[in-house]
Structures are given as C-alpha cells and as structure tokens.
Short mmCIF file of C-alpha atoms and ligand atoms in Angstrom, two decimals:
data_model
loop_
_atom_site.label_atom_id
_atom_site.label_comp_id
_atom_site.label_asym_id
_atom_site.label_seq_id
_atom_site.Cartn_x
_atom_site.Cartn_y
_atom_site.Cartn_z
CA MET A 54 104.72 122.50 120.15
CA SER A 55 105.00 120.13 123.05
CA ALA A 56 103.88 116.56 122.85
CA THR A 57 101.02 115.71 125.15
CA ALA A 58 99.66 119.24 125.31
CA ASN A 59 98.59 118.70 121.74
CA ALA A 60 95.44 116.63 122.05
CA PRO A 61 92.62 118.35 120.21
CA ALA A 62 91.32 121.33 122.13
CA LEU A 63 88.74 123.80 120.98
CA PRO A 64 90.11 127.22 120.17
CA PRO A 65 88.50 129.91 122.32
CA ALA A 66 85.30 131.22 120.74
CA GLY A 67 85.72 134.53 118.97
CA ASN A 68 89.50 134.29 118.60
CA ILE A 69 91.28 133.29 115.44
CA ALA A 70 92.68 129.81 115.99
CA ARG A 71 96.34 129.37 115.06
CA TYR A 72 97.90 126.31 113.51
CA ASP A 73 101.42 127.58 112.91
CA HIS A 74 103.16 124.26 112.35
CA LEU A 75 103.31 121.37 109.97
CA PHE A 76 103.65 117.84 111.33
CA ILE A 77 106.82 116.37 109.82
CA GLY A 78 109.04 113.61 111.14
CA GLY A 79 107.20 113.58 114.47
CA ASP A 80 107.90 117.28 115.05
CA TRP A 81 105.76 120.37 114.77
CA VAL A 82 107.77 122.58 112.45
CA ALA A 83 107.31 126.00 110.87
CA PRO A 84 107.03 125.92 107.07
CA GLU A 85 110.36 126.41 105.28
CA ASP A 86 109.07 127.76 101.99
CA GLY A 87 105.32 127.67 102.51
CA GLY A 88 103.51 130.24 104.59
CA VAL A 89 100.30 130.79 106.49
CA MET A 90 96.84 130.77 104.96
CA GLU A 91 93.41 131.69 106.20
CA SER A 92 90.79 129.05 106.74
CA ILE A 93 87.37 130.58 106.21
CA ASP A 94 84.39 129.74 108.40
CA PRO A 95 81.74 129.15 105.72
CA SER A 96 78.94 129.99 108.12
CA GLN A 97 80.29 133.55 108.44
CA GLY A 98 82.43 134.05 105.34
CA THR A 99 85.30 135.24 107.53
CA PRO A 100 88.58 133.61 108.63
CA TRP A 101 88.40 131.54 111.78
CA ALA A 102 91.88 129.99 111.67
CA MET A 103 95.35 130.80 110.36
CA VAL A 104 97.02 127.65 109.16
CA ALA A 105 100.58 126.84 108.14
CA TYR A 106 100.98 125.44 104.64
CA GLY A 107 103.91 123.69 103.04
CA GLY A 108 106.02 124.48 99.99
CA LYS A 109 108.41 122.37 97.96
CA ARG A 110 111.09 122.13 100.64
CA ASP A 111 108.50 121.12 103.23
CA ILE A 112 107.27 118.33 100.97
CA ASP A 113 110.89 117.23 100.43
CA LYS A 114 111.33 117.07 104.19
CA ALA A 115 108.07 115.20 104.74
CA VAL A 116 108.86 112.63 102.04
CA ALA A 117 112.37 112.13 103.48
CA ALA A 118 110.86 111.58 106.94
CA ALA A 119 108.33 109.10 105.56
CA ARG A 120 111.11 107.22 103.73
CA ALA A 121 113.29 107.11 106.84
CA ALA A 122 110.41 105.68 108.89
CA LEU A 123 109.71 103.10 106.21
CA ASP A 124 113.37 102.04 106.05
CA GLY A 125 113.63 102.25 109.84
CA PRO A 126 111.44 101.39 112.82
CA TRP A 127 108.08 101.25 111.06
CA GLY A 128 109.32 99.07 108.21
CA ARG A 129 110.84 96.61 110.70
CA MET A 130 107.90 96.58 113.11
CA PRO A 131 105.91 93.32 113.21
CA GLY A 132 102.33 93.65 112.03
CA HIS A 133 100.84 92.99 115.47
CA GLU A 134 102.81 95.92 116.91
CA ARG A 135 101.64 98.20 114.14
CA ALA A 136 98.12 96.98 114.89
CA ALA A 137 98.52 97.83 118.58
CA LEU A 138 99.59 101.39 117.72
CA MET A 139 96.67 101.76 115.35
CA ARG A 140 94.27 100.59 118.06
CA ARG A 141 95.73 103.12 120.49
CA PHE A 142 95.19 105.78 117.87
CA ALA A 143 91.61 104.56 117.29
CA ASP A 144 90.86 104.80 121.02
CA LEU A 145 92.26 108.33 121.17
CA TYR A 146 90.23 109.21 118.12
CA LYS A 147 87.10 107.99 119.91
CA GLU A 148 87.98 109.98 123.01
CA HIS A 149 88.39 113.16 120.96
CA ALA A 150 85.68 112.51 118.38
CA ARG A 151 83.36 115.25 119.61
CA THR A 152 86.11 117.88 119.46
CA LEU A 153 87.18 116.67 116.04
CA ALA A 154 83.57 116.85 114.83
CA ILE A 155 83.19 120.40 116.12
CA LEU A 156 86.40 121.48 114.41
CA GLU A 157 85.31 119.74 111.19
CA THR A 158 82.09 121.72 111.33
CA ARG A 159 83.93 125.00 111.95
CA ASP A 160 86.24 124.34 109.01
CA SER A 161 83.83 122.84 106.46
CA GLY A 162 80.41 124.12 107.56
CA ARG A 163 78.95 120.62 107.72
CA ALA A 164 76.00 120.53 110.13
CA LEU A 165 77.30 119.41 113.52
CA ARG A 166 74.60 116.77 113.87
CA GLU A 167 76.03 115.14 110.71
CA SER A 168 79.68 115.63 111.73
CA LEU A 169 79.05 113.98 115.09
CA LEU A 170 77.49 110.94 113.46
CA ASP A 171 80.18 110.62 110.82
CA VAL A 172 83.28 111.35 112.90
CA GLY A 173 81.91 109.32 115.83
CA GLY A 174 82.16 106.18 113.68
CA HIS A 175 85.69 106.62 112.31
CA CYS A 176 87.30 104.96 115.33
CA ASN A 177 85.56 101.71 114.37
CA GLY A 178 87.10 101.99 110.94
CA TYR A 179 90.59 102.47 112.35
CA HIS A 180 90.03 99.44 114.60
CA TRP A 181 88.95 97.38 111.59
CA TRP A 182 92.06 98.39 109.69
CA ALA A 183 94.20 97.61 112.71
CA SER A 184 92.79 94.09 112.71
CA LEU A 185 94.22 93.59 109.20
CA ALA A 186 97.71 94.90 109.94
CA ASP A 187 99.17 91.44 110.62
CA LYS A 188 97.09 89.38 108.21
CA HIS A 189 98.30 90.12 104.73
CA SER A 190 100.08 86.96 103.83
CA GLY A 191 101.24 85.60 100.50
CA ARG A 192 100.84 82.10 99.15
CA THR A 193 102.95 79.19 98.03
CA ILE A 194 102.85 78.23 94.38
CA PRO A 195 103.34 74.56 93.52
CA PHE A 196 105.67 73.91 90.59
CA ASP A 197 108.02 70.95 90.91
CA ASP A 198 110.47 69.75 93.55
CA SER A 199 113.39 71.73 92.03
CA VAL A 200 112.03 75.00 93.37
CA HIS A 201 110.08 76.39 96.28
CA VAL A 202 107.98 79.35 95.08
CA PHE A 203 106.16 81.72 97.37
CA THR A 204 104.83 85.27 97.40
CA THR A 205 105.02 87.92 100.08
CA ARG A 206 102.93 91.05 100.30
CA VAL A 207 105.00 94.15 100.87
CA PRO A 208 103.96 97.76 101.41
CA VAL A 209 104.04 99.88 98.23
CA GLY A 210 106.11 102.41 100.14
CA VAL A 211 105.61 106.11 100.76
CA VAL A 212 102.04 107.21 100.07
CA GLY A 213 100.98 110.73 99.18
CA ALA A 214 97.38 111.09 100.40
CA ILE A 215 95.53 114.05 98.86
CA THR A 216 92.08 114.80 100.21
CA PRO A 217 89.12 117.05 99.33
CA TRP A 218 87.28 119.63 101.44
CA ASN A 219 83.87 118.03 101.78
CA VAL A 220 84.75 115.21 104.20
CA PRO A 221 88.35 115.84 105.34
CA LEU A 222 88.46 113.40 108.26
CA MET A 223 86.62 110.64 106.46
CA ALA A 224 88.76 110.95 103.34
CA ALA A 225 91.89 110.86 105.53
CA ALA A 226 90.63 107.78 107.41
CA TRP A 227 89.95 105.93 104.18
CA LYS A 228 93.58 106.40 103.18
CA LEU A 229 95.43 106.27 106.48
CA GLY A 230 93.63 103.10 107.63
CA PRO A 231 94.66 100.78 104.79
CA ALA A 232 98.03 102.51 104.25
CA LEU A 233 99.12 101.96 107.86
CA ALA A 234 97.64 98.45 107.97
CA ALA A 235 99.71 97.62 104.88
CA GLY A 236 102.85 99.02 106.52
CA CYS A 237 103.20 102.11 104.32
CA THR A 238 104.16 105.57 105.54
CA VAL A 239 102.15 108.62 104.58
CA VAL A 240 102.36 112.29 103.69
CA LEU A 241 98.83 113.66 104.06
CA LYS A 242 97.95 116.83 102.13
CA PRO A 243 94.48 118.08 103.06
CA ALA A 244 92.51 120.51 100.89
CA GLU A 245 93.35 124.18 101.25
CA HIS A 246 89.77 124.99 102.26
CA THR A 247 89.72 122.57 105.20
CA PRO A 248 93.20 121.88 106.60
CA VAL A 249 92.50 122.06 110.34
CA THR A 250 91.21 118.64 111.33
CA SER A 251 93.94 116.82 109.43
CA LEU A 252 96.53 118.70 111.49
CA GLU A 253 94.61 117.66 114.61
CA LEU A 254 95.21 114.04 113.60
CA GLY A 255 98.92 114.67 113.97
CA LYS A 256 98.42 115.32 117.67
CA LEU A 257 96.68 111.98 118.06
CA PHE A 258 99.36 110.08 116.13
CA GLU A 259 101.93 111.70 118.42
CA LEU A 260 99.99 110.80 121.55
CA ALA A 261 99.50 107.24 120.34
CA GLY A 262 103.29 106.86 120.12
CA PHE A 263 103.76 106.34 116.39
CA PRO A 264 107.42 106.46 115.35
CA PRO A 265 108.39 109.81 113.81
CA GLY A 266 107.73 110.13 110.10
CA VAL A 267 105.13 107.37 109.76
CA VAL A 268 102.43 110.01 109.25
CA ASN A 269 103.35 113.52 108.12
CA ILE A 270 100.76 116.23 107.62
CA VAL A 271 101.39 119.13 105.27
CA PRO A 272 98.46 121.39 104.36
CA GLY A 273 98.91 123.27 101.13
CA TYR A 274 97.62 124.27 97.76
CA GLY A 275 97.05 121.87 94.88
CA ARG A 276 98.34 123.11 91.54
CA ASP A 277 101.76 124.76 91.90
CA GLY A 278 101.66 123.86 95.57
CA ALA A 279 102.24 121.06 98.06
CA GLY A 280 99.79 118.78 96.21
CA GLU A 281 101.61 118.98 92.89
CA TYR A 282 105.04 118.72 94.55
CA LEU A 283 103.93 115.57 96.31
CA VAL A 284 102.71 114.02 93.07
CA ALA A 285 105.91 114.94 91.23
CA HIS A 286 108.22 113.77 94.03
CA PRO A 287 110.36 110.76 93.02
CA GLY A 288 110.36 109.54 96.62
CA VAL A 289 106.59 108.97 96.63
CA ASP A 290 105.48 105.53 95.46
CA LYS A 291 101.73 105.96 95.38
CA ILE A 292 99.18 108.74 95.28
CA ALA A 293 95.82 108.09 96.93
CA PHE A 294 93.56 110.88 95.76
CA THR A 295 89.99 111.96 96.34
CA GLY A 296 88.69 114.92 94.41
CA GLU A 297 87.61 116.06 90.99
CA GLY A 298 88.18 114.22 87.73
CA ALA A 299 89.97 117.16 86.14
CA THR A 300 92.43 117.21 89.06
CA ALA A 301 92.95 113.45 88.73
CA LYS A 302 93.93 113.90 85.08
CA ALA A 303 96.44 116.62 86.02
CA ILE A 304 97.82 114.32 88.72
CA LEU A 305 98.17 111.47 86.23
CA ARG A 306 100.16 113.68 83.91
CA THR A 307 102.45 114.90 86.69
CA GLY A 308 102.87 111.47 88.26
CA ALA A 309 103.50 109.67 84.96
CA GLU A 310 107.09 110.89 85.01
CA THR A 311 107.87 108.80 88.10
CA MET A 312 105.53 105.84 87.32
CA LYS A 313 103.59 106.05 90.56
CA ARG A 314 100.68 103.89 91.52
CA PHE A 315 97.36 105.68 91.78
CA THR A 316 93.99 105.25 93.35
CA PHE A 317 91.36 107.81 92.46
CA GLU A 318 88.03 108.44 94.16
CA LEU A 319 86.30 110.96 91.92
CA GLY A 320 82.90 112.43 91.32
CA GLY A 321 79.46 110.97 90.79
CA LYS A 322 76.06 111.72 89.32
CA SER A 323 74.33 108.83 90.96
CA PRO A 324 70.93 107.56 89.86
CA HIS A 325 68.46 106.88 92.65
CA ILE A 326 65.62 104.90 91.07
CA ILE A 327 62.15 104.68 92.60
CA PHE A 328 59.91 102.08 90.98
CA ALA A 329 56.16 102.37 91.45
CA ASP A 330 56.10 99.00 93.26
CA ALA A 331 58.45 100.29 96.00
CA ASP A 332 57.65 101.30 99.54
CA VAL A 333 57.54 104.92 98.37
CA GLU A 334 57.58 106.39 101.85
CA GLN A 335 60.89 104.70 102.67
CA ALA A 336 62.27 105.59 99.25
CA LEU A 337 61.37 109.22 99.90
CA ASN A 338 63.15 109.18 103.24
CA ALA A 339 66.31 107.98 101.53
CA ALA A 340 66.02 110.05 98.37
CA THR A 341 65.43 113.37 100.13
CA ASN A 342 68.19 112.67 102.64
CA SER A 343 70.62 111.66 99.95
CA ALA A 344 69.87 114.83 97.98
CA TRP A 345 70.60 117.26 100.82
CA THR A 346 73.00 115.55 103.22
CA LEU A 347 76.32 117.41 103.52
CA CYS A 348 74.58 120.34 101.81
CA GLY A 349 74.76 118.22 98.66
CA GLN A 350 78.56 118.08 98.78
CA SER A 351 79.11 114.36 98.57
CA CYS A 352 80.13 112.26 95.62
CA ALA A 353 77.74 109.45 96.64
CA LEU A 354 74.53 111.44 96.76
CA GLY A 355 71.58 110.42 94.59
CA SER A 356 71.49 113.67 92.67
CA ARG A 357 69.47 112.15 89.80
CA VAL A 358 66.21 110.81 91.19
CA LEU A 359 64.56 108.58 88.57
CA VAL A 360 60.88 108.07 89.36
CA GLN A 361 58.42 105.76 87.63
CA ARG A 362 55.53 107.71 86.18
CA PRO A 363 52.64 106.36 88.38
CA VAL A 364 54.31 107.72 91.55
CA TYR A 365 56.10 110.70 89.98
CA ASP A 366 53.66 113.43 91.07
CA ARG A 367 53.55 112.07 94.61
CA VAL A 368 57.36 112.05 94.81
CA VAL A 369 57.60 115.62 93.47
CA GLU A 370 55.01 116.85 96.00
CA GLU A 371 56.80 115.12 98.87
CA PHE A 372 60.19 116.49 97.83
CA VAL A 373 58.72 120.00 97.89
CA ARG A 374 57.02 119.43 101.26
CA ARG A 375 60.18 117.99 102.82
CA ALA A 376 62.45 120.69 101.37
CA ALA A 377 60.41 123.17 103.40
CA ARG A 378 61.05 121.10 106.55
CA VAL A 379 64.85 121.14 106.24
CA ARG A 380 66.25 123.47 108.89
CA VAL A 381 69.08 125.38 107.23
CA GLY A 382 71.12 127.44 109.63
CA GLN A 383 74.18 127.78 111.78
CA PRO A 384 75.95 124.43 111.52
CA MET A 385 77.07 124.47 115.16
CA ASP A 386 73.43 124.42 116.28
CA GLU A 387 72.68 120.73 116.55
CA ARG A 388 69.02 121.32 115.74
CA ASN A 389 69.88 122.39 112.20
CA HIS A 390 69.90 119.79 109.44
CA MET A 391 71.95 121.68 106.88
CA GLY A 392 74.78 124.17 107.15
CA PRO A 393 76.31 126.32 104.42
CA GLN A 394 78.22 125.30 101.33
CA ALA A 395 81.87 124.79 102.25
CA HIS A 396 83.27 127.77 100.36
CA ALA A 397 82.27 130.75 98.27
CA GLU A 398 83.25 129.22 94.89
CA GLN A 399 81.10 126.17 95.60
CA LEU A 400 78.12 128.38 96.47
CA ALA A 401 78.61 130.31 93.22
CA LYS A 402 78.87 127.04 91.29
CA THR A 403 75.64 125.68 92.77
CA LEU A 404 73.76 128.93 92.09
CA SER A 405 75.02 128.95 88.51
CA TYR A 406 73.71 125.41 87.98
CA ILE A 407 70.33 126.49 89.33
CA ASP A 408 70.26 129.18 86.63
CA ILE A 409 71.32 126.63 84.03
CA GLY A 410 68.52 124.25 85.08
CA THR A 411 65.92 126.99 84.76
CA GLN A 412 67.27 128.05 81.37
CA GLU A 413 67.24 124.43 80.19
CA GLY A 414 63.51 124.26 80.89
CA ALA A 415 63.47 122.23 84.10
CA GLU A 416 60.81 123.27 86.59
CA LEU A 417 62.20 124.77 89.78
CA VAL A 418 59.66 123.54 92.34
CA ALA A 419 61.53 124.26 95.58
CA GLY A 420 64.40 126.42 96.78
CA GLY A 421 66.91 127.88 94.37
CA ASN A 422 68.08 130.83 96.43
CA ARG A 423 70.93 131.87 98.63
CA LEU A 424 69.73 132.46 102.19
CA SER A 425 70.37 135.63 104.12
CA GLY A 426 68.97 137.43 107.14
CA ALA A 427 68.37 135.77 110.52
CA GLY A 428 72.11 135.60 111.22
CA LEU A 429 72.96 133.99 107.88
CA ASP A 430 74.38 137.06 106.10
CA GLY A 431 77.94 136.51 105.00
CA GLY A 432 77.65 132.71 105.20
CA TYR A 433 77.31 130.49 102.14
CA PHE A 434 73.80 129.23 102.88
CA ILE A 435 71.48 127.97 100.18
CA GLN A 436 67.99 126.48 100.14
CA PRO A 437 67.46 122.80 99.49
CA THR A 438 66.46 122.84 95.85
CA VAL A 439 64.29 120.61 93.68
CA PHE A 440 63.91 120.53 89.92
CA ALA A 441 61.02 118.55 88.38
CA GLY A 442 60.53 117.68 84.73
CA VAL A 443 64.23 117.06 84.26
CA THR A 444 65.49 115.09 81.27
CA ASN A 445 68.76 113.22 81.36
CA ALA A 446 70.09 115.37 78.53
CA MET A 447 70.09 118.50 80.69
CA ARG A 448 73.36 119.67 82.19
CA ILE A 449 71.87 119.55 85.69
CA ALA A 450 71.45 115.80 85.13
CA ARG A 451 74.86 115.25 83.57
CA GLU A 452 77.32 117.40 85.51
CA GLU A 453 78.26 117.16 89.15
CA ILE A 454 76.81 120.20 90.93
CA PHE A 455 77.93 119.36 94.48
CA GLY A 456 75.11 121.39 95.99
CA PRO A 457 71.74 120.47 97.55
CA VAL A 458 69.99 120.19 94.19
CA ALA A 459 67.76 117.22 93.34
CA ALA A 460 66.86 116.56 89.71
CA LEU A 461 63.65 114.50 89.42
CA ILE A 462 63.50 112.55 86.15
CA PRO A 463 60.37 110.59 85.17
CA PHE A 464 60.50 107.22 83.40
CA ASP A 465 58.01 104.59 82.24
CA HIS A 466 59.75 101.22 82.00
CA GLU A 467 62.49 99.24 83.71
CA ASP A 468 64.70 99.19 80.59
CA GLU A 469 64.34 102.94 80.27
CA ALA A 470 65.36 103.41 83.92
CA VAL A 471 68.48 101.31 83.39
CA ALA A 472 69.33 103.19 80.20
CA ILE A 473 68.99 106.57 81.93
CA ALA A 474 70.91 105.37 84.97
CA ASN A 475 73.83 104.27 82.78
CA ASP A 476 73.72 107.27 80.46
CA THR A 477 76.39 109.19 82.37
CA SER A 478 80.14 109.45 82.31
CA TYR A 479 80.17 108.61 86.03
CA GLY A 480 79.70 105.25 87.75
CA LEU A 481 80.23 105.67 91.47
CA THR A 482 77.02 104.68 93.25
CA ALA A 483 73.36 103.96 92.50
CA GLY A 484 70.23 103.15 94.44
CA LEU A 485 66.99 101.46 93.56
CA TRP A 486 63.72 100.93 95.38
CA THR A 487 61.38 98.12 94.44
CA GLY A 488 59.12 95.54 96.08
CA ASP A 489 59.96 92.97 93.40
CA VAL A 490 62.96 90.83 94.37
CA GLY A 491 63.53 89.73 90.78
CA ARG A 492 63.65 93.33 89.62
CA ALA A 493 66.06 94.18 92.47
CA HIS A 494 68.56 91.62 91.16
CA ARG A 495 67.91 92.31 87.47
CA VAL A 496 68.34 96.04 87.70
CA SER A 497 71.20 96.10 90.20
CA SER A 498 73.24 93.76 88.01
CA ARG A 499 72.74 95.99 84.96
CA ILE A 500 73.83 99.25 86.54
CA ARG A 501 77.38 100.32 85.77
CA ALA A 502 78.40 101.63 89.19
CA GLY A 503 80.88 100.57 91.85
CA MET A 504 78.23 100.40 94.55
CA VAL A 505 74.51 99.66 94.17
CA TRP A 506 72.08 99.91 97.06
CA VAL A 507 68.74 98.12 96.99
CA ASN A 508 65.98 99.45 99.23
CA THR A 509 68.53 101.51 101.15
CA TYR A 510 71.01 104.24 100.32
CA ARG A 511 74.48 105.40 101.34
CA PHE A 512 75.27 102.34 103.41
CA ILE A 513 79.06 102.76 103.41
CA ARG A 514 81.37 101.12 105.93
CA TRP A 515 85.11 100.52 106.24
CA SER A 516 84.47 96.87 105.30
CA THR A 517 82.50 97.61 102.10
CA PRO A 518 84.63 98.25 98.99
CA TYR A 519 83.87 101.71 97.67
CA GLY A 520 84.88 103.28 94.41
CA GLY A 521 83.88 104.04 90.90
CA PHE A 522 83.43 102.61 87.45
CA LYS A 523 84.13 104.84 84.45
CA ALA A 524 85.07 108.45 85.24
CA SER A 525 84.34 107.96 88.94
CA GLY A 526 87.75 106.56 89.67
CA TRP A 527 90.33 103.81 89.82
CA GLY A 528 90.59 101.25 92.57
CA ARG A 529 88.67 100.89 95.78
CA GLU A 530 88.76 102.44 99.20
CA ASN A 531 87.51 100.41 102.13
CA GLY A 532 87.24 96.64 102.18
CA ILE A 533 90.07 94.17 101.68
CA GLU A 534 90.35 95.56 98.14
CA ALA A 535 91.68 98.84 99.56
CA LEU A 536 94.41 97.04 101.46
CA ASP A 537 95.48 95.36 98.20
CA SER A 538 96.10 98.74 96.62
CA TYR A 539 98.70 99.58 99.30
CA LEU A 540 100.56 96.29 98.86
CA ASP A 541 102.87 94.92 96.21
CA THR A 542 103.50 91.24 95.58
CA ARG A 543 107.01 89.85 95.65
CA THR A 544 107.46 86.38 94.16
CA THR A 545 110.44 84.47 95.53
CA VAL A 546 111.84 81.37 93.83
CA VAL A 547 114.23 79.24 95.89
CA SER A 548 116.06 76.44 94.14
CA THR A 549 116.10 73.27 96.21
CA THR A 550 119.26 72.04 94.40
CA GLY A 551 121.35 75.20 93.94
CA ARG A 552 122.37 73.94 90.51
CA PHE A 553 122.30 76.14 87.41
CA PRO A 554 123.42 74.70 84.03
CA ASP A 555 126.24 76.39 82.10
CA ALA A 556 124.49 77.44 78.91
CA TYR A 557 127.78 77.96 77.10
CA ALA A 558 129.57 74.76 78.08
CA VAL A 559 129.63 73.30 74.57
P1 NAD B 111 89.80 119.00 93.97
O1 NAD B 111 90.13 118.00 92.93
O2 NAD B 111 89.67 120.41 93.58
O3 NAD B 111 90.86 118.98 95.15
C1 NAD B 111 91.15 117.79 95.86
C2 NAD B 111 92.55 117.87 96.41
O4 NAD B 111 93.48 117.89 95.34
C3 NAD B 111 92.84 119.12 97.25
O5 NAD B 111 93.63 118.73 98.35
C4 NAD B 111 93.63 119.99 96.29
O6 NAD B 111 94.52 120.88 96.94
C5 NAD B 111 94.41 118.94 95.53
N1 NAD B 111 94.88 119.36 94.21
C6 NAD B 111 94.30 120.23 93.35
N2 NAD B 111 95.04 120.34 92.23
C7 NAD B 111 96.10 119.51 92.36
C8 NAD B 111 97.20 119.17 91.54
N3 NAD B 111 97.36 119.70 90.32
N4 NAD B 111 98.11 118.27 92.00
C9 NAD B 111 97.94 117.71 93.22
N5 NAD B 111 96.93 118.01 94.06
C10 NAD B 111 96.00 118.88 93.63
O7 NAD B 111 88.47 118.43 94.62
P2 NAD B 111 87.59 119.13 95.74
O8 NAD B 111 86.88 120.26 95.05
O9 NAD B 111 88.41 119.38 96.95
O10 NAD B 111 86.55 117.99 96.11
C11 NAD B 111 85.36 117.81 95.45
C12 NAD B 111 85.43 116.64 94.49
O11 NAD B 111 85.82 115.46 95.19
C13 NAD B 111 84.11 116.31 93.85
O12 NAD B 111 84.28 116.06 92.49
C14 NAD B 111 83.67 115.06 94.56
O13 NAD B 111 82.79 114.25 93.86
C15 NAD B 111 84.96 114.38 94.84
N6 NAD B 111 84.83 113.45 95.94
C16 NAD B 111 84.84 112.12 95.66
C17 NAD B 111 84.71 111.19 96.68
C18 NAD B 111 84.75 109.72 96.41
O14 NAD B 111 84.95 108.96 97.33
N7 NAD B 111 84.55 109.28 95.18
C19 NAD B 111 84.59 111.63 98.00
C20 NAD B 111 84.59 112.99 98.26
C21 NAD B 111 84.72 113.90 97.20
#
C-alpha cells in the first residue's frame, strides 16, 4: 500500500472491502503465517470485508518493530515532539471521524447515530493524552548530603493492546493514548469480529508521520492466535486488555511465564439505583438509555435497575412504554436508535438469557424476541427487553448478558439497596438517583465499584479514571492513573563524595 493514499475511505457499497495487509514497522505487509478472515456485517449476517490476520511470525515481526522503535527514534524523542505527533494524529482523527464512525458501524453494527457521537469525541481524548506526553516527571528524595536521590518515570516498554468487539475504536484510544503519552510502543490486536477500524488507524498514524514501529496493528484470533502469541511473547512488557474475565484469567496464566505487567478492563453487572425521592423522569431517561445503548453491549451499562418500591410500578410501566419507542433497524440509518447485536454468538447468548430469565420466574414485560422481516432478516436484531419482578439471586441479575436486557429489581430501604448493589462479583460502575444530598454521599461511598454516578449515568471522559473493583478488572484506563500504568519508576542514587568503605579492610 502507498502512504498518503491510505487515509480512511469508504469501500464502495455492495462490494466486499479488502484489507489485505497488516501494519508492521510502518509498512503494510501481507501476513507471513496468518491468513485472511471474513468480517461479518451483523446487520445482514454476511461478510462485508476480507481482512488479513496475523500468526506467530507476524507477531514476532510486530514486537521486533515495536522494540526497535522504542530503542531507536521514539525512545530518544523528547516528550514535546511526541506530543506534537500525537496532536497531528488527533487532528487527522477528527478530520476522518465520520468515515471511521461509518466503518465502525459496518463492522460492529452499532447504530450510526451512536458511533458518530462516540468516535467524534475521540480526537479530544488523543489531544488530552498528547498534553501529558512531556509532563511525567519524577521527584527528588531528601536523605542527607552524602547522596542525591531522584526518581525518573520511564516507559514500561512494548505494550500488547488487546481489544474487544463492542467498542473497537474507543478501546484502542484508551490504550494508545496513555501508552504513547508515556513513550511506550504498541502492538494492537483488535478482536476478530471487528478488525477493520483498528487497521484504519494505521493509515492515520502513517499520515501523521509517526516513526515506523511505534504503533503496529495485527488483527487476529485470541486463543491459539495472535492474541495468545502476543501475551506469551518475551519481548512484550505489558498487556493492556479489555474483554471478558475468563479471557483475562487465561491471559494471566500465559503471561505469568514472562512476568508481564497487566491492566484489565473486564465485565460489569452495574446497579442503577432509583430512590423514590429522585427526579424519576430524569432517572428514567438515564436508566432506559443505559439499558439499551450499544444494543446492551457495554460493560458500563446499568443492567440491574434497583427501584424503590413506591415508584417501582411507575418505572416498570415507563420502561415498557419506552421500549416500544426504541427504533431498532438498519444501523446505517441515522434515525434508528439501536442496531443489531455485533455477532451471531452474542445474539444466541442474549436469547438464551431471556429464556433463563423466564424460567427463573422473572416477568418478561417487554421485548424478548429476535426481529425479522422489514429488511432485518439475516441480521442479528433483537427487541429491547425488560424483565420485572427480578430478584438479585437470579442468573439474569448475576451474569453479564451483554444484550439489551434490563432487569428491574424492587427494594424497600437504603441499606437493602446497598446490599443488593454490592451483592455481585463485579464492581465496575454504579449509578444512583436521589434528591437527598446526604443519601447521595452515604450511598455512593458504600458502593464497591470503580465509578459511581450520582444523578447522572455513563459520564466517562479521557480525564476520568475508569476501571473496576473485584472481578471487573485491575488498574485504570483514562485519567492520570492510566498514564501511571504505562510508566515505571527508576530511583537513582548519586553519591556526592564518591567514597565507598572497604568492608573487608580489617
Ligand atoms: P473476549 O475476552 O472474548 O475478547 C477480547 C479480546 O481478547 C479479543 O481481541 C480476543 O481475540 C482476545 N483473546 C481471546 N482469547 C485470548 C487469549 N487466550 N489470549 C489473548 N487474547 C485473547 O471479550 P469480547 O467478547 O471481545 O468483549 C466483551 C467483554 O469485554 C465483556 O465481558 C465486556 O464487559 C468487556 N468489556 C469491558 C470493558 C471495560 O472497560 N471494562 C469495555 C468493553 C468491553
């Protein structure tokens, strides 16, 4: 592929798009021992793109390129120059955001109106990270006048970034931003279901003028594929992973051999608590949106809606009424609120949980079915779904479904709400709605979750640390905390005398 011809361009409608190359060492190269895989358009259930994927030798090459860049031009580049490159990239990202959003929708099925909003904001994140690229300084440590002690913050090294299929560009941004600001180099391995937009990033890094090998992009499979090879590779210093808990455990086992650093952003089963003293209308706006956004395929969604008994019936009725208002349809049509599930296995998983909920005795009050007809045949479309009368013991309240399924759980008292909220193996996010400021502080401080929203929901920005307690993960993405996880601390001790006693003189 040639350089500047590579800015994101939409593949012609109706044709299968081709992404025949991996982005390694600044070049577009054919896979050595990988191959080509289909990327399925979830709105049709048919392939829309053929995409190169990497094997073991391709990962070896990508890691070698990342190491060479780290030991070479990128590692020697002053922070302000890295920042300038990152800003150039951010500007290009902004320029191409609409195309990237369209491609993200083609690949993942996310409604275009959501993709445009999400992807349109990523450039601000990259700018924010750029502003930190020359500001990670160490400190001096007073001891006595025989030594001068100081610390420096150094990049952890080569980062393997492994991302999921629900938000490929966002997950990549959350890793690339802090990694590049810290001075690391990266091998990005997007999910096999949604590899396209990550490859598009390679074109923008090339256009921005990044030195070869700073960012390498190798789509591929997870287990027994590029993902596992990356984790096992001795040349990789850190794995930044977003995905399922079971995958994280497999990664830990594989990576233990080479003592890598890890950050894990994993699942959630977030409680969204509505107290009777809340502005219930606003709470409903947030709770319905956070049940069905991204077709339910987001770790942060409030999939357990805890509602205080005096307003429970009203909330159930409104959920049902609003579920009927959600326009589910072709994701490229900007009028539609919700597209399909991202792949066939996810659709099957969501439908199986709807069966489980019914069998467990929860009351299915809205949705529950796959959608067909009206141009939806073949796609993985599903109705926004609501279960009432859910108890926290039910599997639909305990396990991550990752579909547009809200579980409405009644409660009577504040202590009970906190107990239910915390009775989960997860601890990613939580929301609560109340008109009582004391209760807002009391309850938010008792919830075991990495992010708690009060009278709002899903406010997530590049500057706000994001990550989980308990089984929801290790470490933070976004915020200064994320930068820390891409830096190591070197302590240097300089003797002011140069004298060292001979311990064996006598
Ligand atoms: P997944 O764990 O199946 O896959 C994630 C990535 O890991 C993919 O790129 C996959 O190829 C790779 N992978 C799989 N097995 C691997 C292995 N053995 N070694 C190395 N790599 C491997 O997750 P998914 O189904 O793509 O994504 C959905 C999950 O991600 C949900 O659980 C969701 O909650 C979570 N998620 C969390 C956040 C967050 O910020 N906390 C954000 C988005 C998604």
